[in-house]
Amino acid sequence: MEGTRPTACQPLRASTEAPSLARLTPTQMKVLRGVHSGMLNKQIAFDLGIAEATVKAHMTALMRKLNVRNRTQVAIAAQALSLHA
């Protein structure tokens, strides 16, 4: 569909390779587990002993690496990758 933009429910199609947990840093994995568990950024930051702004930076990197547009899609991707906290 040329000329259409993906909706919030559709992942971006910038990359043809499947998301891989191997491409994530250990901290990104911890943030991903927190999102998958339904935690807020502030809660994840507290648990990891890092600033909330740092969690937001990791979320941005996660969205880019997982090729998604929002936090909900990050959680869905975590579930699809069989990630368990």
Coordinates of N, CA and C in Angstrom, one line a residue:
M1 N 0.8 -1.2 0.0 CA 0.0 0.0 0.0 C 0.9 1.2 0.0
E2 N 1.2 1.7 -1.1 CA 2.0 2.8 -1.3 C 1.3 4.1 -0.8
G3 N 2.0 5.0 -0.1 CA 1.4 6.2 0.3 C 0.6 6.2 1.6
T4 N 0.5 5.0 2.2 CA -0.3 4.9 3.5 C 0.7 4.8 4.6
R5 N 0.2 5.3 5.8 CA 1.0 5.3 7.0 C 0.5 4.2 7.8
P6 N 1.4 3.5 8.6 CA 1.0 2.4 9.5 C 0.2 3.1 10.6
T7 N -0.8 2.4 11.1 CA -1.6 2.8 12.2 C -0.8 2.4 13.5
A8 N -1.3 2.8 14.6 CA -0.7 2.4 15.9 C -0.7 0.9 16.1
C9 N -1.7 0.2 15.5 CA -1.8 -1.2 15.7 C -0.9 -2.0 14.8
Q10 N -0.3 -1.3 13.8 CA 0.6 -2.0 12.8 C 2.0 -1.7 13.1
P11 N 2.9 -2.7 13.1 CA 4.3 -2.4 13.3 C 4.9 -1.7 12.1
L12 N 5.9 -1.0 12.3 CA 6.6 -0.4 11.2 C 7.3 -1.5 10.4
R13 N 7.5 -1.3 9.1 CA 8.1 -2.3 8.3 C 9.4 -1.9 7.7
A14 N 10.2 -1.1 8.5 CA 11.5 -0.6 8.0 C 12.5 -1.7 7.8
S15 N 12.3 -2.8 8.6 CA 13.3 -3.9 8.5 C 12.6 -5.2 8.2
T16 N 13.2 -6.1 7.4 CA 12.6 -7.3 7.1 C 13.0 -8.4 8.1
E17 N 14.0 -8.2 8.9 CA 14.5 -9.2 9.8 C 13.6 -9.2 11.1
A18 N 13.4 -10.4 11.6 CA 12.5 -10.5 12.8 C 13.3 -9.9 14.0
P19 N 12.5 -9.4 15.0 CA 13.2 -8.9 16.2 C 13.9 -10.0 16.9
S20 N 15.0 -9.7 17.4 CA 15.9 -10.7 18.1 C 16.2 -10.2 19.5
L21 N 16.0 -11.1 20.5 CA 16.5 -10.7 21.8 C 18.0 -10.6 21.9
A22 N 18.7 -11.2 21.0 CA 20.2 -11.2 21.1 C 20.7 -9.8 20.8
R23 N 19.8 -8.9 20.1 CA 20.3 -7.6 19.8 C 20.1 -6.6 20.9
L24 N 19.4 -7.0 22.0 CA 19.1 -6.2 23.1 C 20.2 -6.2 24.2
T25 N 20.5 -5.1 24.8 CA 21.4 -5.0 25.9 C 20.8 -5.7 27.1
P26 N 21.6 -6.0 28.1 CA 21.0 -6.6 29.4 C 20.0 -5.6 30.0
T27 N 20.3 -4.3 30.0 CA 19.4 -3.4 30.6 C 18.1 -3.2 29.8
Q28 N 18.2 -3.3 28.5 CA 17.0 -3.2 27.7 C 16.2 -4.5 27.9
M29 N 16.8 -5.6 28.2 CA 16.0 -6.8 28.5 C 15.3 -6.6 29.8
K30 N 15.9 -6.0 30.8 CA 15.3 -5.8 32.1 C 14.1 -4.8 31.9
V31 N 14.3 -3.7 31.1 CA 13.2 -2.8 30.9 C 12.1 -3.5 30.1
L32 N 12.4 -4.3 29.2 CA 11.4 -5.1 28.4 C 10.6 -6.0 29.4
R33 N 11.2 -6.6 30.3 CA 10.5 -7.5 31.3 C 9.6 -6.6 32.1
G34 N 10.1 -5.4 32.5 CA 9.2 -4.5 33.3 C 8.0 -4.1 32.5
V35 N 8.1 -3.7 31.3 CA 7.0 -3.4 30.4 C 6.1 -4.5 30.3
H36 N 6.6 -5.7 30.0 CA 5.8 -6.9 29.9 C 5.0 -7.2 31.2
S37 N 5.5 -6.8 32.3 CA 4.9 -7.0 33.6 C 3.8 -5.9 33.9
G38 N 3.8 -4.9 33.0 CA 2.8 -3.8 33.2 C 3.3 -2.7 34.1
M39 N 4.6 -2.7 34.4 CA 5.2 -1.6 35.2 C 5.2 -0.3 34.5
L40 N 5.1 0.8 35.3 CA 5.4 2.1 34.8 C 6.9 2.4 34.7
N41 N 7.2 3.4 33.9 CA 8.7 3.8 33.8 C 9.3 4.1 35.1
K42 N 8.5 4.8 36.0 CA 9.0 5.1 37.3 C 9.3 3.9 38.2
Q43 N 8.4 2.9 38.1 CA 8.6 1.6 38.8 C 9.8 0.9 38.3
I44 N 9.9 0.8 37.0 CA 11.1 0.1 36.3 C 12.4 0.8 36.8
A45 N 12.4 2.2 36.8 CA 13.6 2.9 37.2 C 13.9 2.6 38.6
F46 N 13.0 2.6 39.5 CA 13.2 2.3 40.9 C 13.8 0.9 41.1
D47 N 13.2 -0.1 40.4 CA 13.7 -1.4 40.5 C 15.1 -1.6 40.0
L48 N 15.4 -0.9 38.9 CA 16.8 -1.0 38.3 C 17.8 -0.1 38.9
G49 N 17.3 0.9 39.7 CA 18.2 1.9 40.3 C 18.8 2.9 39.3
I50 N 18.0 3.2 38.3 CA 18.4 4.2 37.3 C 17.3 5.3 37.2
A51 N 17.6 6.3 36.5 CA 16.7 7.5 36.4 C 15.6 7.1 35.4
E52 N 14.4 7.7 35.7 CA 13.3 7.5 34.8 C 13.6 7.9 33.4
A53 N 14.4 9.0 33.2 CA 14.8 9.4 31.9 C 15.6 8.4 31.2
T54 N 16.4 7.6 31.9 CA 17.2 6.5 31.3 C 16.3 5.4 30.9
V55 N 15.2 5.1 31.6 CA 14.2 4.1 31.2 C 13.6 4.6 29.9
K56 N 13.2 5.8 29.8 CA 12.6 6.4 28.6 C 13.6 6.2 27.4
A57 N 14.9 6.4 27.6 CA 15.8 6.3 26.5 C 15.9 4.8 26.1
H58 N 15.9 3.9 27.1 CA 15.9 2.5 26.8 C 14.6 2.1 26.0
M59 N 13.5 2.7 26.4 CA 12.2 2.4 25.7 C 12.3 2.8 24.2
T60 N 12.9 4.0 24.0 CA 13.1 4.5 22.6 C 13.9 3.5 21.8
A61 N 15.0 3.0 22.4 CA 15.9 2.1 21.8 C 15.1 0.7 21.5
L62 N 14.4 0.3 22.5 CA 13.6 -0.9 22.3 C 12.6 -0.8 21.2
M63 N 11.9 0.3 21.1 CA 10.9 0.5 20.0 C 11.6 0.4 18.7
R64 N 12.8 1.0 18.6 CA 13.5 1.0 17.4 C 14.0 -0.4 17.0
K65 N 14.5 -1.1 18.0 CA 15.1 -2.4 17.7 C 14.0 -3.4 17.5
L66 N 12.8 -3.3 18.1 CA 11.7 -4.2 17.9 C 10.8 -3.8 16.8
N67 N 11.1 -2.6 16.2 CA 10.4 -2.1 15.0 C 8.9 -1.9 15.3
V68 N 8.7 -1.2 16.4 CA 7.3 -0.9 16.8 C 7.2 0.6 17.1
R69 N 6.0 1.1 17.3 CA 5.7 2.5 17.5 C 5.4 2.9 18.9
N70 N 4.9 2.0 19.7 CA 4.5 2.5 21.1 C 4.7 1.4 22.1
R71 N 4.5 1.8 23.4 CA 4.7 0.9 24.5 C 3.9 -0.3 24.5
T72 N 2.6 -0.2 24.1 CA 1.8 -1.4 24.0 C 2.3 -2.4 23.0
Q73 N 2.9 -2.0 21.9 CA 3.5 -2.9 20.9 C 4.7 -3.5 21.5
V74 N 5.5 -2.8 22.3 CA 6.6 -3.3 23.0 C 6.2 -4.5 23.9
A75 N 5.1 -4.3 24.7 CA 4.6 -5.4 25.5 C 4.1 -6.6 24.7
I76 N 3.5 -6.3 23.6 CA 3.0 -7.4 22.7 C 4.2 -8.1 22.1
A77 N 5.2 -7.4 21.7 CA 6.4 -8.0 21.2 C 7.1 -8.9 22.2
A78 N 7.1 -8.4 23.5 CA 7.7 -9.2 24.6 C 7.0 -10.5 24.8
Q79 N 5.6 -10.4 24.7 CA 4.8 -11.6 24.8 C 5.1 -12.6 23.7
A80 N 5.2 -12.0 22.5 CA 5.4 -12.8 21.3 C 6.8 -13.5 21.3
L81 N 7.7 -12.9 22.0 CA 9.1 -13.4 22.1 C 9.2 -14.4 23.3
S82 N 8.0 -14.7 23.9 CA 8.0 -15.6 25.0 C 8.8 -15.1 26.2
L83 N 8.8 -13.8 26.5 CA 9.6 -13.2 27.5 C 8.8 -13.4 28.8
H84 N 9.5 -13.9 29.8 CA 8.8 -14.1 31.1 C 9.7 -13.4 32.2
A85 N 9.0 -12.6 33.0 CA 9.7 -11.9 34.1 C 10.3 -12.7 35.1

